[in-house]
CSV table of C-alpha atoms and ligand atoms in Angstrom, one decimal:
chain,number,residue,atom,x,y,z
R,6,MET,CA,-54.1,150.7,161.3
R,7,ALA,CA,-56.8,153.6,161.7
R,8,LYS,CA,-60.0,152.4,162.5
R,9,ILE,CA,-63.6,152.8,162.2
R,10,ILE,CA,-65.1,152.8,165.6
R,11,GLY,CA,-68.8,153.9,164.5
R,12,GLY,CA,-71.1,155.5,162.1
R,13,ILE,CA,-73.4,158.0,162.9
R,14,THR,CA,-76.4,159.5,160.6
R,15,THR,CA,-78.1,162.9,161.3
R,16,SER,CA,-80.2,165.5,159.7
R,17,HIS,CA,-78.4,168.9,159.1
R,18,ILE,CA,-81.2,171.2,158.2
R,19,PRO,CA,-80.7,174.6,159.1
R,20,ALA,CA,-83.7,175.1,161.1
R,21,ILE,CA,-81.4,172.7,163.7
R,22,GLY,CA,-78.7,175.1,164.2
R,23,ILE,CA,-81.3,178.3,164.4
R,24,ALA,CA,-83.2,176.3,167.4
R,25,MET,CA,-79.8,175.5,169.0
R,26,ASP,CA,-78.6,178.9,169.3
R,27,LYS,CA,-81.8,180.2,170.2
R,28,GLY,CA,-82.3,177.3,172.9
R,29,LEU,CA,-85.4,176.0,171.5
R,30,GLU,CA,-84.4,172.3,172.5
R,31,ASP,CA,-86.6,171.7,175.0
R,32,THR,CA,-90.0,173.3,173.2
R,33,PRO,CA,-92.5,171.0,172.6
R,34,TYR,CA,-91.8,171.5,168.4
R,35,TRP,CA,-88.1,170.3,169.4
R,36,LYS,CA,-87.8,168.3,172.3
R,37,ASP,CA,-88.6,165.0,170.7
R,38,PHE,CA,-86.1,165.7,167.8
R,39,PHE,CA,-83.2,166.4,170.1
R,40,ALA,CA,-84.0,163.4,172.4
R,41,ALA,CA,-81.8,161.6,170.0
R,42,TYR,CA,-78.8,163.2,170.8
R,43,PRO,CA,-77.4,162.7,174.4
R,44,PRO,CA,-76.9,158.7,173.8
R,45,ILE,CA,-74.8,160.1,170.8
R,46,ARG,CA,-72.8,162.4,172.8
R,47,GLU,CA,-72.3,160.1,175.3
R,48,TRP,CA,-70.8,157.5,173.0
R,49,LEU,CA,-68.2,159.9,171.3
R,50,GLY,CA,-67.5,161.3,175.0
R,51,GLU,CA,-66.6,157.9,175.9
R,52,GLN,CA,-64.7,156.7,172.5
R,53,LYS,CA,-63.2,159.8,172.2
R,54,PRO,CA,-62.8,159.7,167.9
R,55,ASP,CA,-59.6,161.6,166.8
R,56,ILE,CA,-61.0,162.0,163.1
R,57,ALA,CA,-64.8,162.5,161.8
R,58,ILE,CA,-65.1,161.6,158.1
R,59,VAL,CA,-68.4,163.9,157.0
R,60,PHE,CA,-70.3,163.3,154.0
R,61,TYR,CA,-72.3,166.7,153.4
R,62,ASN,CA,-73.2,168.4,150.3
R,63,ASP,CA,-72.6,172.2,150.0
R,64,HIS,CA,-76.0,174.3,149.4
R,65,GLY,CA,-74.1,177.2,147.9
R,66,LEU,CA,-71.6,178.7,150.3
R,67,GLU,CA,-68.5,177.2,148.4
R,68,MET,CA,-69.6,175.6,145.3
R,69,PHE,CA,-71.6,177.4,143.5
R,70,LEU,CA,-72.9,176.6,140.2
R,71,ASP,CA,-69.8,177.8,137.9
R,72,LYS,CA,-67.1,174.9,139.5
R,73,LYS,CA,-69.3,172.0,141.2
R,74,PRO,CA,-67.8,168.9,142.0
R,75,THR,CA,-69.4,165.5,141.5
R,76,PHE,CA,-67.4,164.3,144.6
R,77,ALA,CA,-64.8,166.8,146.6
R,78,LEU,CA,-62.9,165.6,149.5
R,79,GLY,CA,-61.1,168.1,152.2
R,80,CYS,CA,-57.4,167.8,152.4
R,81,ALA,CA,-57.0,171.6,154.6
R,82,PRO,CA,-55.7,172.0,158.4
R,83,ARG,CA,-58.8,174.1,159.0
R,84,TYR,CA,-62.2,174.9,157.5
R,85,GLU,CA,-63.8,178.2,158.1
R,86,ASN,CA,-68.2,178.8,158.0
R,87,ALA,CA,-69.7,181.8,156.8
R,88,ASP,CA,-72.8,183.7,156.2
R,89,GLU,CA,-75.2,181.6,154.2
R,90,GLY,CA,-77.4,184.5,153.3
R,91,TRP,CA,-80.4,183.8,155.5
R,92,GLY,CA,-79.5,184.2,159.4
R,93,ILE,CA,-78.2,180.8,161.0
R,94,ALA,CA,-75.2,182.0,163.0
R,95,THR,CA,-71.4,181.6,161.4
R,96,ILE,CA,-69.8,179.0,164.1
R,97,PRO,CA,-65.6,179.0,165.0
R,98,PRO,CA,-63.5,177.1,162.1
R,99,VAL,CA,-63.6,173.6,162.2
R,100,THR,CA,-60.1,171.7,162.8
R,101,GLY,CA,-59.0,169.7,159.4
R,102,GLU,CA,-56.6,167.0,158.8
R,103,THR,CA,-54.3,166.6,156.4
R,104,ASP,CA,-52.4,162.9,156.9
R,105,LEU,CA,-55.1,160.6,156.1
R,106,SER,CA,-57.0,163.2,153.7
R,107,TRP,CA,-54.0,162.9,151.3
R,108,HIS,CA,-54.0,159.6,152.3
R,109,ILE,CA,-57.7,158.7,151.6
R,110,ALA,CA,-56.9,160.9,148.4
R,111,ASN,CA,-54.0,158.9,147.3
R,112,GLU,CA,-56.2,155.4,147.6
R,113,LEU,CA,-59.7,156.9,146.1
R,114,ILE,CA,-57.8,158.1,142.8
R,115,GLU,CA,-55.6,154.4,142.6
R,116,HIS,CA,-59.3,152.8,142.9
R,117,ASP,CA,-60.6,154.8,140.2
R,118,PHE,CA,-62.7,157.6,142.1
R,119,ASP,CA,-61.4,160.7,141.1
R,120,PRO,CA,-62.8,163.6,143.7
R,121,THR,CA,-61.7,167.4,143.8
R,122,ILE,CA,-59.7,168.1,146.0
R,123,CYS,CA,-59.7,170.9,148.4
R,124,GLN,CA,-57.3,172.7,150.3
R,125,ASP,CA,-59.3,175.7,150.7
R,126,ILE,CA,-62.7,175.2,151.3
R,127,LYS,CA,-66.1,176.8,153.4
R,128,VAL,CA,-68.2,174.4,155.0
R,129,ASP,CA,-71.9,175.0,155.0
R,130,HIS,CA,-74.6,173.9,157.1
R,131,GLY,CA,-74.4,170.7,155.8
R,132,LEU,CA,-71.3,170.3,158.1
R,133,THR,CA,-71.5,172.5,160.6
R,134,VAL,CA,-74.9,171.8,162.1
R,135,PRO,CA,-74.2,167.8,162.5
R,136,LEU,CA,-70.4,169.0,164.1
R,137,SER,CA,-72.6,171.3,166.7
R,138,LEU,CA,-75.2,168.5,167.6
R,139,MET,CA,-72.7,166.3,168.3
R,140,TYR,CA,-70.6,168.6,170.3
R,141,PRO,CA,-73.0,171.4,171.3
R,142,GLY,CA,-71.6,174.9,173.0
R,143,ARG,CA,-69.0,175.1,169.8
R,144,ASN,CA,-67.0,172.2,171.5
R,145,TYR,CA,-65.6,170.5,168.2
R,146,GLN,CA,-62.7,171.8,167.8
R,147,HIS,CA,-60.5,169.0,169.2
R,148,LEU,CA,-61.8,167.0,166.5
R,149,LYS,CA,-59.6,166.6,163.5
R,150,VAL,CA,-62.7,166.8,160.5
R,151,ILE,CA,-62.3,165.5,156.9
R,152,PRO,CA,-65.2,166.8,154.7
R,153,VAL,CA,-66.6,164.7,151.8
R,154,CYS,CA,-68.6,166.7,149.6
R,155,ILE,CA,-71.5,165.3,147.3
R,156,ASN,CA,-73.7,166.8,144.6
R,157,CYS,CA,-77.1,166.4,145.6
R,158,GLU,CA,-78.5,170.1,144.1
R,159,ARG,CA,-77.9,169.9,140.3
R,160,PHE,CA,-78.4,166.5,138.1
R,161,PRO,CA,-76.8,165.0,137.1
R,162,MET,CA,-75.8,164.0,140.1
R,163,PRO,CA,-73.9,160.8,141.4
R,164,LYS,CA,-76.0,157.5,141.7
R,165,PRO,CA,-76.8,156.0,145.0
R,166,SER,CA,-74.7,152.7,144.4
R,167,ARG,CA,-71.6,155.2,143.3
R,168,CYS,CA,-71.8,156.7,146.3
R,169,TYR,CA,-72.3,153.6,148.3
R,170,ALA,CA,-69.0,152.7,146.4
R,171,LEU,CA,-67.0,155.8,147.3
R,172,GLY,CA,-67.9,155.2,150.9
R,173,GLN,CA,-66.2,151.9,150.6
R,174,ALA,CA,-63.4,152.8,149.0
R,175,ILE,CA,-62.9,155.4,152.0
R,176,GLY,CA,-63.3,152.5,154.6
R,177,ARG,CA,-60.6,150.4,152.8
R,178,ALA,CA,-58.5,153.4,152.9
R,179,VAL,CA,-58.7,154.3,156.3
R,180,GLU,CA,-57.8,150.8,156.8
R,181,SER,CA,-55.0,150.8,155.3
R,182,PHE,CA,-53.4,153.7,156.9
R,183,ALA,CA,-50.9,152.7,159.0
R,184,GLY,CA,-51.9,154.8,162.5
R,185,ASP,CA,-53.9,154.2,165.3
R,186,GLN,CA,-56.4,157.0,165.0
R,187,LYS,CA,-60.4,156.4,165.9
R,188,VAL,CA,-62.3,157.6,163.0
R,189,VAL,CA,-66.1,158.0,163.3
R,190,VAL,CA,-68.2,158.6,159.7
R,191,LEU,CA,-71.2,161.3,159.5
R,192,GLY,CA,-73.3,160.8,157.2
R,193,THR,CA,-75.7,163.8,157.1
R,194,GLY,CA,-78.7,165.1,155.8
R,195,GLY,CA,-82.1,163.7,154.5
R,196,LEU,CA,-84.4,162.3,154.7
R,197,SER,CA,-87.8,162.4,152.9
R,198,HIS,CA,-88.3,166.0,151.7
R,199,GLN,CA,-89.1,168.3,148.9
R,200,LEU,CA,-88.5,172.3,148.8
R,201,ASP,CA,-89.5,173.0,145.6
R,202,GLY,CA,-92.5,172.9,142.9
R,203,GLU,CA,-96.2,172.4,143.6
R,204,ARG,CA,-95.2,168.9,145.9
R,205,ALA,CA,-93.3,171.3,148.5
R,206,GLY,CA,-93.8,169.8,152.0
R,207,PHE,CA,-94.4,166.2,150.7
R,208,ILE,CA,-92.5,163.4,152.9
R,209,ASN,CA,-92.8,159.9,153.1
R,210,THR,CA,-92.0,158.3,156.8
R,211,ASP,CA,-92.7,154.7,155.8
R,212,PHE,CA,-89.8,155.3,153.3
R,213,ASP,CA,-87.8,156.8,156.0
R,214,LEU,CA,-88.0,154.1,159.0
R,215,GLU,CA,-87.7,151.5,155.8
R,216,SER,CA,-84.7,153.1,154.5
R,217,MET,CA,-83.2,153.3,158.4
R,218,ASP,CA,-83.7,149.4,158.1
R,219,LYS,CA,-82.0,148.9,155.3
R,220,LEU,CA,-79.3,150.9,155.8
R,221,VAL,CA,-78.1,148.5,158.7
R,222,ASN,CA,-78.9,145.2,157.6
R,223,ASP,CA,-79.5,145.6,153.5
R,224,PRO,CA,-77.5,148.6,152.4
R,225,GLU,CA,-77.2,147.0,148.7
R,226,ALA,CA,-81.1,146.9,148.4
R,227,LEU,CA,-81.0,150.9,148.9
R,228,THR,CA,-78.1,151.4,146.0
R,229,LYS,CA,-80.8,149.9,143.6
R,230,TYR,CA,-82.4,152.9,143.9
R,231,SER,CA,-81.6,155.8,140.8
R,232,ASN,CA,-81.8,159.6,142.1
R,233,ASP,CA,-85.0,159.7,140.1
R,234,ASP,CA,-86.7,157.1,142.3
R,235,LEU,CA,-85.5,158.6,145.1
R,236,VAL,CA,-87.0,162.2,144.2
R,237,GLU,CA,-90.3,160.4,143.1
R,238,ILE,CA,-90.5,158.5,145.8
R,239,ALA,CA,-89.3,160.4,148.8
R,240,GLY,CA,-89.2,164.0,147.4
R,241,ALA,CA,-86.7,166.1,145.3
R,242,GLN,CA,-84.1,166.6,148.2
R,243,ALA,CA,-84.3,163.0,149.5
R,244,VAL,CA,-81.4,162.3,147.1
R,245,GLU,CA,-79.2,163.6,150.4
R,246,LEU,CA,-79.9,160.0,151.3
R,247,ASN,CA,-77.0,159.3,149.3
R,248,MET,CA,-74.8,160.7,152.0
R,249,TRP,CA,-76.2,158.0,154.3
R,250,LEU,CA,-75.2,155.5,151.7
R,251,ALA,CA,-71.5,156.7,151.5
R,252,MET,CA,-71.1,156.4,155.3
R,253,ARG,CA,-72.4,153.1,155.5
R,254,GLY,CA,-70.0,152.2,152.6
R,255,THR,CA,-67.0,153.1,155.0
R,256,MET,CA,-68.3,150.3,157.9
R,257,LEU,CA,-67.2,147.6,155.2
R,258,GLY,CA,-69.3,144.7,156.6
R,259,GLY,CA,-72.0,144.1,159.1
R,260,VAL,CA,-73.2,147.0,161.5
R,261,LYS,CA,-75.7,146.6,164.6
R,262,GLU,CA,-77.9,149.9,165.4
R,263,ILE,CA,-77.0,150.7,168.8
R,264,HIS,CA,-79.5,154.0,169.0
R,265,ARG,CA,-82.7,155.2,166.7
R,266,ASN,CA,-84.9,158.3,166.7
R,267,TYR,CA,-87.0,159.5,163.9
R,268,VAL,CA,-89.3,162.7,164.1
R,269,ALA,CA,-91.1,164.1,161.6
R,270,PRO,CA,-92.0,167.1,160.3
R,271,ILE,CA,-88.5,168.5,161.5
R,272,SER,CA,-88.8,172.1,159.7
R,273,ASN,CA,-89.9,170.4,156.1
R,274,THR,CA,-88.4,166.8,156.3
R,275,GLY,CA,-88.3,163.5,157.9
R,276,ALA,CA,-85.6,163.5,160.7
R,277,GLY,CA,-83.8,160.4,161.3
R,278,THR,CA,-80.6,159.6,163.6
R,279,GLN,CA,-78.9,156.4,163.8
R,280,LEU,CA,-75.4,155.1,165.5
R,281,LEU,CA,-74.0,152.0,164.0
R,282,LEU,CA,-71.3,150.2,164.9
R,283,ASN,CA,-69.4,147.1,163.7
R,284,GLU,CA,-70.6,144.0,164.2
O,13,MET,CA,-100.5,173.0,138.3
O,14,THR,CA,-98.0,171.3,136.2
O,15,LYS,CA,-98.2,167.6,135.0
O,16,GLN,CA,-94.6,167.1,133.4
O,17,ASP,CA,-94.7,164.8,130.5
O,18,LYS,CA,-92.0,163.0,132.2
O,19,GLY,CA,-90.5,163.2,135.9
O,20,THR,CA,-92.4,163.6,139.3
O,21,TRP,CA,-95.6,165.7,139.5
O,22,GLY,CA,-95.1,169.0,140.9
O,23,THR,CA,-91.2,168.8,141.2
O,24,ILE,CA,-89.1,170.8,138.7
O,25,LYS,CA,-85.9,168.6,138.3
O,26,PHE,CA,-83.2,171.1,138.8
O,27,ASP,CA,-80.8,170.1,135.5
O,28,GLY,CA,-78.5,170.9,132.9
O,29,PRO,CA,-80.7,172.6,131.0
O,30,LEU,CA,-82.3,174.3,133.8
O,31,ALA,CA,-79.1,175.3,135.0
O,32,THR,CA,-78.0,176.9,132.0
O,33,ARG,CA,-81.3,179.0,131.8
O,34,GLY,CA,-80.9,180.0,135.3
O,35,TYR,CA,-77.4,180.6,135.3
O,36,ALA,CA,-77.6,184.4,135.8
O,37,LEU,CA,-80.4,184.3,138.4
O,38,ASN,CA,-78.6,181.9,140.4
O,39,LYS,CA,-75.4,183.6,140.3
O,40,MET,CA,-77.3,186.8,141.6
O,41,CYS,CA,-79.0,184.6,144.3
O,42,TYR,CA,-75.7,183.1,145.5
O,43,SER,CA,-74.3,186.8,145.9
O,44,PHE,CA,-76.9,187.2,148.8
O,45,ASN,CA,-74.7,185.2,151.0
O,46,ASP,CA,-72.7,188.6,151.4
O,47,ALA,CA,-74.7,191.4,153.4
O,48,GLU,CA,-74.0,194.0,151.5
O,49,ALA,CA,-75.2,192.6,148.4
O,50,ARG,CA,-78.4,191.9,150.2
O,51,GLU,CA,-78.1,195.7,151.3
O,52,GLU,CA,-77.8,196.7,147.3
O,53,PHE,CA,-80.6,194.4,146.0
O,54,LYS,CA,-83.2,196.0,148.3
O,55,LYS,CA,-82.3,199.6,147.4
O,56,ASP,CA,-82.6,198.6,143.8
O,57,GLU,CA,-84.0,195.7,142.8
O,58,ALA,CA,-84.3,195.7,139.2
O,59,ALA,CA,-81.0,197.4,139.1
O,60,TYR,CA,-79.7,194.6,141.1
O,61,CYS,CA,-81.0,192.2,138.6
O,62,ASP,CA,-79.9,194.2,135.4
O,63,LYS,CA,-76.4,193.5,136.7
O,64,PHE,CA,-76.5,190.0,136.9
O,65,GLY,CA,-78.3,190.1,133.4
O,66,LEU,CA,-81.4,188.4,134.6
O,67,THR,CA,-84.2,188.1,131.4
O,68,PRO,CA,-86.9,190.1,131.6
O,69,GLU,CA,-89.2,187.3,132.7
O,70,GLN,CA,-86.7,186.1,135.5
O,71,LYS,CA,-86.6,190.1,136.6
O,72,GLU,CA,-90.2,190.2,136.4
O,73,ALA,CA,-90.8,186.8,138.5
O,74,VAL,CA,-88.2,188.4,141.5
O,75,ILE,CA,-90.1,191.7,141.8
O,76,LYS,CA,-93.2,189.5,142.0
O,77,ARG,CA,-91.8,187.1,144.8
O,78,ASP,CA,-93.0,184.0,142.3
O,79,ILE,CA,-91.4,181.2,143.3
O,80,LEU,CA,-92.6,178.8,141.1
O,81,GLY,CA,-92.0,181.0,138.2
O,82,LEU,CA,-88.4,181.2,139.1
O,83,GLU,CA,-88.1,177.7,139.2
O,84,ARG,CA,-89.5,177.4,135.6
O,85,LEU,CA,-86.9,180.0,134.7
O,86,GLY,CA,-84.3,178.1,136.0
O,87,GLY,CA,-83.7,179.2,139.5
O,88,SER,CA,-82.2,176.3,142.3
O,89,ILE,CA,-84.1,175.9,145.1
O,90,TYR,CA,-81.1,176.1,146.9
O,91,TYR,CA,-80.4,179.6,145.6
O,92,LEU,CA,-83.7,181.1,145.7
O,93,ALA,CA,-83.7,179.8,149.8
O,94,LYS,CA,-81.2,182.7,150.1
O,95,PHE,CA,-83.7,185.1,147.9
O,96,ALA,CA,-86.6,184.3,150.4
O,97,GLY,CA,-84.4,184.4,153.1
O,98,LEU,CA,-83.4,188.1,152.0
O,99,LEU,CA,-87.2,188.7,152.2
O,100,GLY,CA,-87.2,187.2,155.6
O,101,LEU,CA,-89.3,183.9,154.4
O,102,ASN,CA,-88.1,180.8,155.9
O,103,VAL,CA,-88.8,177.3,154.0
O,104,GLN,CA,-92.6,176.9,155.1
O,105,ASP,CA,-93.5,180.0,154.0
O,106,VAL,CA,-91.8,179.2,150.6
O,107,GLY,CA,-93.6,176.0,150.7
O,108,GLY,CA,-96.7,177.9,151.5
O,109,ILE,CA,-96.3,180.4,148.7
O,110,GLN,CA,-95.7,177.3,146.3
O,111,THR,CA,-98.5,175.0,147.2
O,112,GLY,CA,-101.4,178.0,147.3
O,113,ARG,CA,-101.7,177.6,151.1
O,114,THR,CA,-100.8,179.9,153.8
O,115,THR,CA,-98.0,179.1,155.8
O,116,GLU,CA,-99.7,177.7,158.9
O,117,GLU,CA,-101.8,175.7,156.5
O,118,PHE,CA,-98.4,174.4,154.9
O,119,LYS,CA,-97.2,174.0,158.5
O,120,ALA,CA,-100.6,171.8,159.1
O,121,TYR,CA,-99.7,169.9,155.5
O,122,LEU,CA,-96.5,168.7,156.8
O,123,GLU,CA,-98.0,167.6,160.4
O,124,SER,CA,-100.7,165.3,158.8
O,125,GLN,CA,-97.3,163.0,157.5
O,126,GLY,CA,-95.8,163.4,160.5
O,127,ARG,CA,-94.6,160.3,163.0
O,128,GLY,CA,-92.5,160.4,166.3
O,129,LYS,CA,-93.7,163.3,168.1
O,130,ASP,CA,-95.2,162.6,171.4
O,131,ASN,CA,-96.7,166.2,171.4
O,132,GLY,CA,-98.7,165.4,168.3
J,324,FE2,FE1,-79.1,169.0,152.8
């Protein structure tokens, strides 16, 4: 069976991609943030996963409001990136994966999740920034990526509990796949931040650190929040925690935290990074 | 400053009714993914708004760069970010505009809540 070898959480904000393009990693503003990544890159280099399942949200590149999936699953052999309108460099195509993707599609629908199945989608910074962080120098094309997109932009949005359950269903689907592939799972985005309204700029570092603890030891506690709770406690865009919860769901059982970093503010956000392994 | 009847203070919840109200506005901002569309907008902003069928209030808020106003008229911050990007504004600039701060003041506000940087 295919095996999930670890889970990674990371921010995916555009400013990170822009900072990497400009070579700002060692500047005072950015160095504490980028310090999070060498240990994770080292681990990826040792473990050499074949496939990455990436939970991300589309901020208006592919999935406009006209037809916007609540959950979407990519089943394509490759994914293009494109101009998002405000100056982040377009990166070369991301390699996809079709066998495990279709297996996940079948298993999800069998287990009462009904995602939109996508055979041709562009992927935005929500997916490309994490890949660029994991594999600097655009060195990611050997990795087969399965994008899983969660609506985090327009209410109604899937609940935290539902996102966690989606992750669990995907985790079980991977376990039941006849193959020996090594799979890493990425939960991207977050953490506390708010872009809109008079409350713009709100960050809650206590909440972020507590959430990172709970993600390891008590993820069920995080599923008790509603999306409105997350907005109130940690800012309008803190609903991106849902993608972290989905990642954690795939790990099915106890995990240990191998590595953690947290820096705020990075752009307008609290930026958390974790590497989790199954116990 | 608005205190909403329900929901979180200073937060404009982008839900179904607001998405209905702002559909044309967001569609226009979505078009800014395309470089040619950005140029066309810059040449004649009002005409570009008309092309997408914005309401007079939305059009006026676009011309005035009234980000809060645009949010109340149904603009999603993710699509408004593309509008802001076209104007050369980043998310700190937009944060400042919405909170009545200069960009530097807004950055200082962010830093005042910060943690984990050894540069202070
Ligand atoms: Fe995001």
